[in-house]
XYZ file of C-alpha atoms in Angstrom:
369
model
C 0.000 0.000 0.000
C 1.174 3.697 -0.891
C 0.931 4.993 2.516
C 2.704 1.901 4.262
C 5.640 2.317 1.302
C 5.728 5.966 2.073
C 6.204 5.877 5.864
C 8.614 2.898 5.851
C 10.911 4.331 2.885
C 13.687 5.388 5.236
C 15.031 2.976 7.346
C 15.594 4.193 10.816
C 18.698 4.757 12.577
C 18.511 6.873 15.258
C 15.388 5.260 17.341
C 13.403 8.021 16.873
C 9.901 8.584 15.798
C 9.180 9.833 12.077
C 11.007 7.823 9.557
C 10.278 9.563 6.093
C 11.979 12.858 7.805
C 14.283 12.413 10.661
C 16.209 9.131 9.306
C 19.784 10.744 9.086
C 20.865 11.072 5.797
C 17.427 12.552 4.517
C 16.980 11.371 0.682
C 17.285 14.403 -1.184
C 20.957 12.778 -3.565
C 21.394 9.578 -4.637
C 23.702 9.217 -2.475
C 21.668 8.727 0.626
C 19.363 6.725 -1.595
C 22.004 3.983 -2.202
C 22.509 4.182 1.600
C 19.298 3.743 2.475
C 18.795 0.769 0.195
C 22.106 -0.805 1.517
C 20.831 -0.682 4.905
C 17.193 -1.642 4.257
C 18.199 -5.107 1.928
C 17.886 -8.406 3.132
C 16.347 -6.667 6.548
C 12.801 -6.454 5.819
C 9.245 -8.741 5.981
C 7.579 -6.609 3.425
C 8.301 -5.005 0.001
C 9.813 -1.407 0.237
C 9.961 1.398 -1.803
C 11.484 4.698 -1.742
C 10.186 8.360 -2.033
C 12.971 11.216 -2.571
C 12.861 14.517 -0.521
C 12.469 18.103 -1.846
C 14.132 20.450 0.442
C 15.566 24.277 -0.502
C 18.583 23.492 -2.687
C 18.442 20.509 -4.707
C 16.417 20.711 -7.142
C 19.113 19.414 -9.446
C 19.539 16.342 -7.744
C 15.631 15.428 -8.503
C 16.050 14.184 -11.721
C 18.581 11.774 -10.654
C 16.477 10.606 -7.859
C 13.521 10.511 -10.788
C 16.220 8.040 -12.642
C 17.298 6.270 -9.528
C 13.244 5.082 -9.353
C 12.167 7.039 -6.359
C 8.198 7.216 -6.641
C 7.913 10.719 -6.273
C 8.988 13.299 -3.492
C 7.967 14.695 -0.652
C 8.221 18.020 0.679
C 6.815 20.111 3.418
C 5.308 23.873 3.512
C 5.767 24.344 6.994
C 9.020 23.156 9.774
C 8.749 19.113 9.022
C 9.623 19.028 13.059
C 13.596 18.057 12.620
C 15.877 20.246 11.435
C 17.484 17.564 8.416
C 14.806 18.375 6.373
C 13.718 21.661 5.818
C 10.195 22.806 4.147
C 9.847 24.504 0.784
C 8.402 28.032 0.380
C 5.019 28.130 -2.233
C 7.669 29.412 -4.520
C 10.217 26.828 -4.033
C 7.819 24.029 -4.486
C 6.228 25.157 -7.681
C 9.944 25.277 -9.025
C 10.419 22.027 -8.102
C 6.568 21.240 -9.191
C 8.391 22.409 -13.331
C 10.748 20.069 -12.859
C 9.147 17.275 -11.863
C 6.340 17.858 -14.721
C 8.851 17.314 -16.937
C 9.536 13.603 -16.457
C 5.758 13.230 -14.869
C 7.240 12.744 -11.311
C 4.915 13.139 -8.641
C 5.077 16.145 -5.791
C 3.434 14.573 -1.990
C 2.989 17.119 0.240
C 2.361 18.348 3.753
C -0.349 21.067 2.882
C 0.025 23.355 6.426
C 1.124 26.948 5.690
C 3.653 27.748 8.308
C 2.347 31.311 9.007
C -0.716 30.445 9.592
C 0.571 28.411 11.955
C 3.028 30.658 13.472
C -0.032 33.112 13.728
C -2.144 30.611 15.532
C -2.351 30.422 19.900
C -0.261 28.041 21.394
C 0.079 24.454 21.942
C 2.130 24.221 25.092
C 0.147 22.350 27.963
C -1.864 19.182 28.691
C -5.620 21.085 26.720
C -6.257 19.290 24.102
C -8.407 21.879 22.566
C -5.080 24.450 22.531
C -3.501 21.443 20.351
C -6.563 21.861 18.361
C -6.147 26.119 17.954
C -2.752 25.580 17.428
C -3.050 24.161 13.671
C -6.434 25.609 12.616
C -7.805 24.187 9.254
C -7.589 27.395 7.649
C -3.412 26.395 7.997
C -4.400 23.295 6.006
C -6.940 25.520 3.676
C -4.165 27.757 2.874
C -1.765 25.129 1.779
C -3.960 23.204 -0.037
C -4.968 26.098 -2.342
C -1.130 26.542 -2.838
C -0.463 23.095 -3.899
C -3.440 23.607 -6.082
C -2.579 26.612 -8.184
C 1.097 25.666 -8.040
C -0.031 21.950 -10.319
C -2.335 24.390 -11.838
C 0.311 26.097 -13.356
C 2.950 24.023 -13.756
C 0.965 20.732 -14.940
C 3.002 18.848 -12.387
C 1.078 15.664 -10.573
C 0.066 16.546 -7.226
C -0.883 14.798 -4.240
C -2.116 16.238 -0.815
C -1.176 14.052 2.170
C -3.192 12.920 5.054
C -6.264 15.588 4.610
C -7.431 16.180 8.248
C -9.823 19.494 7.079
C -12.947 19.267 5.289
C -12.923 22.407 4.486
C -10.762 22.163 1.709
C -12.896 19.329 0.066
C -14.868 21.521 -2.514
C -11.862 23.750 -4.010
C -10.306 20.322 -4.376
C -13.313 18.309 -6.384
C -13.035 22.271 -8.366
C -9.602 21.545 -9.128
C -10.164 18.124 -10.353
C -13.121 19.181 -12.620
C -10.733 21.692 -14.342
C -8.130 19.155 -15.253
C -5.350 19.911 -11.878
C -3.554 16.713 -11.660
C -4.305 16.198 -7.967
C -5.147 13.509 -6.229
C -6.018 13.464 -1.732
C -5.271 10.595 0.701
C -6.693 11.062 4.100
C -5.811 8.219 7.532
C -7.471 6.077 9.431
C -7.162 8.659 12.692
C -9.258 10.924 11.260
C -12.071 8.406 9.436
C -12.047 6.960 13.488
C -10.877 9.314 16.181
C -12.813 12.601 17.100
C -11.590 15.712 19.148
C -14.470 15.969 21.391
C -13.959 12.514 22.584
C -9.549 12.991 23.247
C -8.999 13.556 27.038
C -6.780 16.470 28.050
C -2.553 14.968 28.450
C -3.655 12.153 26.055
C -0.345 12.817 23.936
C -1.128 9.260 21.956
C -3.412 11.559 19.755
C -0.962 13.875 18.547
C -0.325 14.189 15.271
C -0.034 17.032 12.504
C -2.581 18.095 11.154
C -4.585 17.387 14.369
C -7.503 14.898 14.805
C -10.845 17.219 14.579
C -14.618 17.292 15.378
C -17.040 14.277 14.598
C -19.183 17.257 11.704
C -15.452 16.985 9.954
C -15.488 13.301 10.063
C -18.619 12.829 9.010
C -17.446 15.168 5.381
C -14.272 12.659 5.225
C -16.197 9.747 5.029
C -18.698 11.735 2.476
C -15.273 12.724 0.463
C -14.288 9.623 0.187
C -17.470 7.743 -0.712
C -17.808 11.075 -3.536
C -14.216 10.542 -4.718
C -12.834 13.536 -3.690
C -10.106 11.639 -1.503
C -8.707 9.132 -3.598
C -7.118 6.387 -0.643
C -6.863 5.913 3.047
C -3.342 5.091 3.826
C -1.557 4.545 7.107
C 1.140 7.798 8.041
C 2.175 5.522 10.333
C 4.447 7.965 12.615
C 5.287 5.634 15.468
C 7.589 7.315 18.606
C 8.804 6.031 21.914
C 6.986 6.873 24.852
C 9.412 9.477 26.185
C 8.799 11.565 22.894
C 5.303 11.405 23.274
C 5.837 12.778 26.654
C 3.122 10.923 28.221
C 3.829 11.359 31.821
C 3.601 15.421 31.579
C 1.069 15.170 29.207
C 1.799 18.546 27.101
C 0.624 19.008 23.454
C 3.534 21.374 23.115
C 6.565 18.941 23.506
C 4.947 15.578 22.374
C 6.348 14.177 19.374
C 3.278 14.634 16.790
C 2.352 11.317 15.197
C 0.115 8.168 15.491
C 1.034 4.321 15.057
C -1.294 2.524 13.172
C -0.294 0.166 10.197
C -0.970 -3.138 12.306
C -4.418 -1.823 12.672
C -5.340 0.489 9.695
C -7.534 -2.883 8.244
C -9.401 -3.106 11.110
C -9.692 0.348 11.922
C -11.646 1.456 8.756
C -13.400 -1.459 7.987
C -15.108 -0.697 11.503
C -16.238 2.303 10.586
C -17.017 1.348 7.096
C -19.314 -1.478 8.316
C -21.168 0.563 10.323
C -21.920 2.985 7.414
C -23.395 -0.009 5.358
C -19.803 0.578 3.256
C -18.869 -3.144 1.623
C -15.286 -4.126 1.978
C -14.431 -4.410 -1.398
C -14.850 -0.492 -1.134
C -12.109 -0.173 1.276
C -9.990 -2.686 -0.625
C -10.197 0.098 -3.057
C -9.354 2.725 -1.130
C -6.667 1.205 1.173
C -4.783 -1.052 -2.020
C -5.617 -0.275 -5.338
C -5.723 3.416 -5.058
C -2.502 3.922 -3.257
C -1.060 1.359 -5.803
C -1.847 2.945 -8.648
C -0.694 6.350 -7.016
C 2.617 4.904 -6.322
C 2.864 2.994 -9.639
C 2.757 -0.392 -8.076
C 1.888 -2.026 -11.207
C 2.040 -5.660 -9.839
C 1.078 -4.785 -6.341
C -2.893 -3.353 -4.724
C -4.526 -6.781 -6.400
C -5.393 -10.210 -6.655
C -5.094 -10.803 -10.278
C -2.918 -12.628 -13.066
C -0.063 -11.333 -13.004
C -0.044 -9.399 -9.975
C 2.221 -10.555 -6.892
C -0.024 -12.650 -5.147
C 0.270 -10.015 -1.584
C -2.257 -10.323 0.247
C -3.966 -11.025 3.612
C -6.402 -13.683 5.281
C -8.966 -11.115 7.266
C -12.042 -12.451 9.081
C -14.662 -9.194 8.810
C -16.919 -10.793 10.834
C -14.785 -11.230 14.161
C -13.830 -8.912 16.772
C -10.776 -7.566 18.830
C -10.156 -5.597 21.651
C -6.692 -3.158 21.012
C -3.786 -3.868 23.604
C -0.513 -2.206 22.702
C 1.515 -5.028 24.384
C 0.393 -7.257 21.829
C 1.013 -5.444 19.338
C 4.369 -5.856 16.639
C 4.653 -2.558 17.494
C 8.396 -1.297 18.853
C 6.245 0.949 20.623
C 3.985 0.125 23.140
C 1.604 3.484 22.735
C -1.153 3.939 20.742
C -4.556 6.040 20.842
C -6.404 2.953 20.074
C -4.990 1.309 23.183
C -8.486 -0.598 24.626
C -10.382 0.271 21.501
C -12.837 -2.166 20.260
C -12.663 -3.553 16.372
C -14.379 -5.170 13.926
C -12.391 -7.325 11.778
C -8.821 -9.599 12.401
C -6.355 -9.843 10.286
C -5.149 -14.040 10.428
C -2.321 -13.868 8.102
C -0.374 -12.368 5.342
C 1.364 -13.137 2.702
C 4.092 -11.632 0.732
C 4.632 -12.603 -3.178
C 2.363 -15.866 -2.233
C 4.713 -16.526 0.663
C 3.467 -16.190 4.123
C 5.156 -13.698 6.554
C 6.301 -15.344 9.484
C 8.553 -12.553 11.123
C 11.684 -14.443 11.225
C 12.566 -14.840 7.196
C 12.797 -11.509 5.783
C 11.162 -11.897 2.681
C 11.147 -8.202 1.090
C 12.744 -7.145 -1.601
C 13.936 -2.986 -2.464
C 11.395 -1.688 -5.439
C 11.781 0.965 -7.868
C 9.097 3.216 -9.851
C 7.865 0.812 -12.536
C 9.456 -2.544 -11.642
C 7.495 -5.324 -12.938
């Protein structure tokens, strides 16, 4: 799935929480590429693929990235939260946004505008509803319209990443029906999660762009079922527990992210079941969408031809959430004590079954058949 490729690209070797950003050395050269793959082969239980960075300075190492068979890149529009990979201004980007239209690359990208954020209260302290202030949709609003006019005039591919605000959802079916090449993704936290129900110091529910009201929810779900959002995918962000600050309890220091790829299945097809949604539906929106976004020709199917992944899930049981049993590094997640519809038994891996001993994984490029 795009969304599990994207947030596993960069192996991590620090310990710490986001992997696409704060893996040290950030893939923006082909150079850190090749060291990624180096340390990633023969080391993982699932297929991985990489996604180059686009960071002030180097744009002319995008093209050989493009070569190299990165799926796309990803850049931010507002701090990315470590310091090794800095955001793009509106400007930068849509330079970038030119070059990448010429070899039809794809631009992913974290649509907050960093002055509306650095215009909005504070997070600092254990409210959850200062969190909340602190990266107001009209931040994601903003952005979004930037990525939009940017692909509007540069006929690059764009993609917005993890939509939280449902605000923006009618500029971006606008877009689409005058011929932007954009496509949405939004996550699992906020298709399940609401703000009115996240207690005050619960850190777990961090994550950037926040988790908002059930009305915003509610226009998700209609977004996707519409086809304004294209796929649900994971932005699994996992963190230890000392990042996530969970003893103080303050929105302000927490490291902003939620782990949820072990559940993601589960999670949606939850909700989707209780909306009368079937699960081929969600097989569309969780694996063939972000396949065909990340030009996993051979992967988001069962067909001929295809690579026979795939997973044995019983819809009709049930599961109760407990982090300590989860293949999580992490023992913290908001879901902690949540209960599920829906258990995944089993999966397999180019028709072989992942057992979590035998690394079975192989690296991918854009286009490998």
């Amino acid at each position: 799935m795009h969304g599990e490729l994207r947030r596993t690209t960069q192996v991590t070797t620090r310990g710490d929480a986001r992997s696409e950003v704060n893996s040290i050395p950030s893939t923006v050269t082909v150079e850190a590429l090749n060291i990624k793959r180096k340390a990633a082969a023969g080391k993982t239980h699932i297929d991985v693929g990489f996604w180059g960075g686009a960071i002030p300075g180097n744009e002319g190492d995008l093209r050989g990235l493009h070569d190299e068979g990165v799926f796309g890149f990803k850049c931010f529009l507002l701090h990315s939260g470590v310091d090794e990979f800095p955001h793009l201004t509106a400007d930068e980007m849509e330079a970038d946004m030119a070059e990448l239209a010429k070899y039809d690359s794809l631009m992913i990208v974290h649509a907050e505008d960093s002055r509306a954020i650095d215009h909005a209260p504070t997070a600092e302290g254990n409210q959850y509803s200062n969190f909340l202030a602190s990266r107001p949709r009209g931040a994601e609003n903003v952005a979004v319209a930037e990525v939009i006019e940017r692909a509007r005039w540069t006929g690059a591919r764009a993609h917005i990443l993890h939509l939280s605000s449902s605000d923006a959802l009618p500029m971006i079916a606008s877009a689409r029906r005058d011929g932007v090449k954009l496509t949405v993704e939004t996550c699992p936290h906020y298709l399940t999660l609401l703000a009115e129900e996240i207690p005050n110091g619960a850190t777990a529910y961090k994550c950037c762009p926040p988790i908002r009201e059930a009305s915003n929810r509610e226009l998700l779900w209609q977004g996707l079922l519409d086809g304004t959002i294209d796929c649900i995918v994971s932005d699994h962000s996992p963190s230890t527990v000392d990042l996530k600050d969970v003893e103080g309890g303050d929105f302000g220091v927490a490291w902003g992210g939620v782990a949820s790829l072990q559940l993601g299945l589960s999670l949606i097809w939850t909700e989707a079941k209780r909306r009368g949604i079937d699960l081929p539906q969600v097989m569309q929106w969780m694996s063939a969408k972000p396949a065909e976004l990340a030009g996993l020709t051979h992967k988001g199917r069962i067909g001929l031809g295809y690579d026979a992944d795939f997973a044995i899930f019983e819809p009709d049981s049930a599961q109760v959430v407990d982090v300590n049993h989860l293949h999580h590094k992490n023992p913290i997640s908001p879901y902690n004590g949540r209960a599920l519809a829906g258990v995944v038994k089993g999966t397999w891996l180019r028709g072989q079954r992942i057992d979590f001993q035998n690394p079975l994984g192989r690296m991918l490029r854009r286009g490998d058949v």
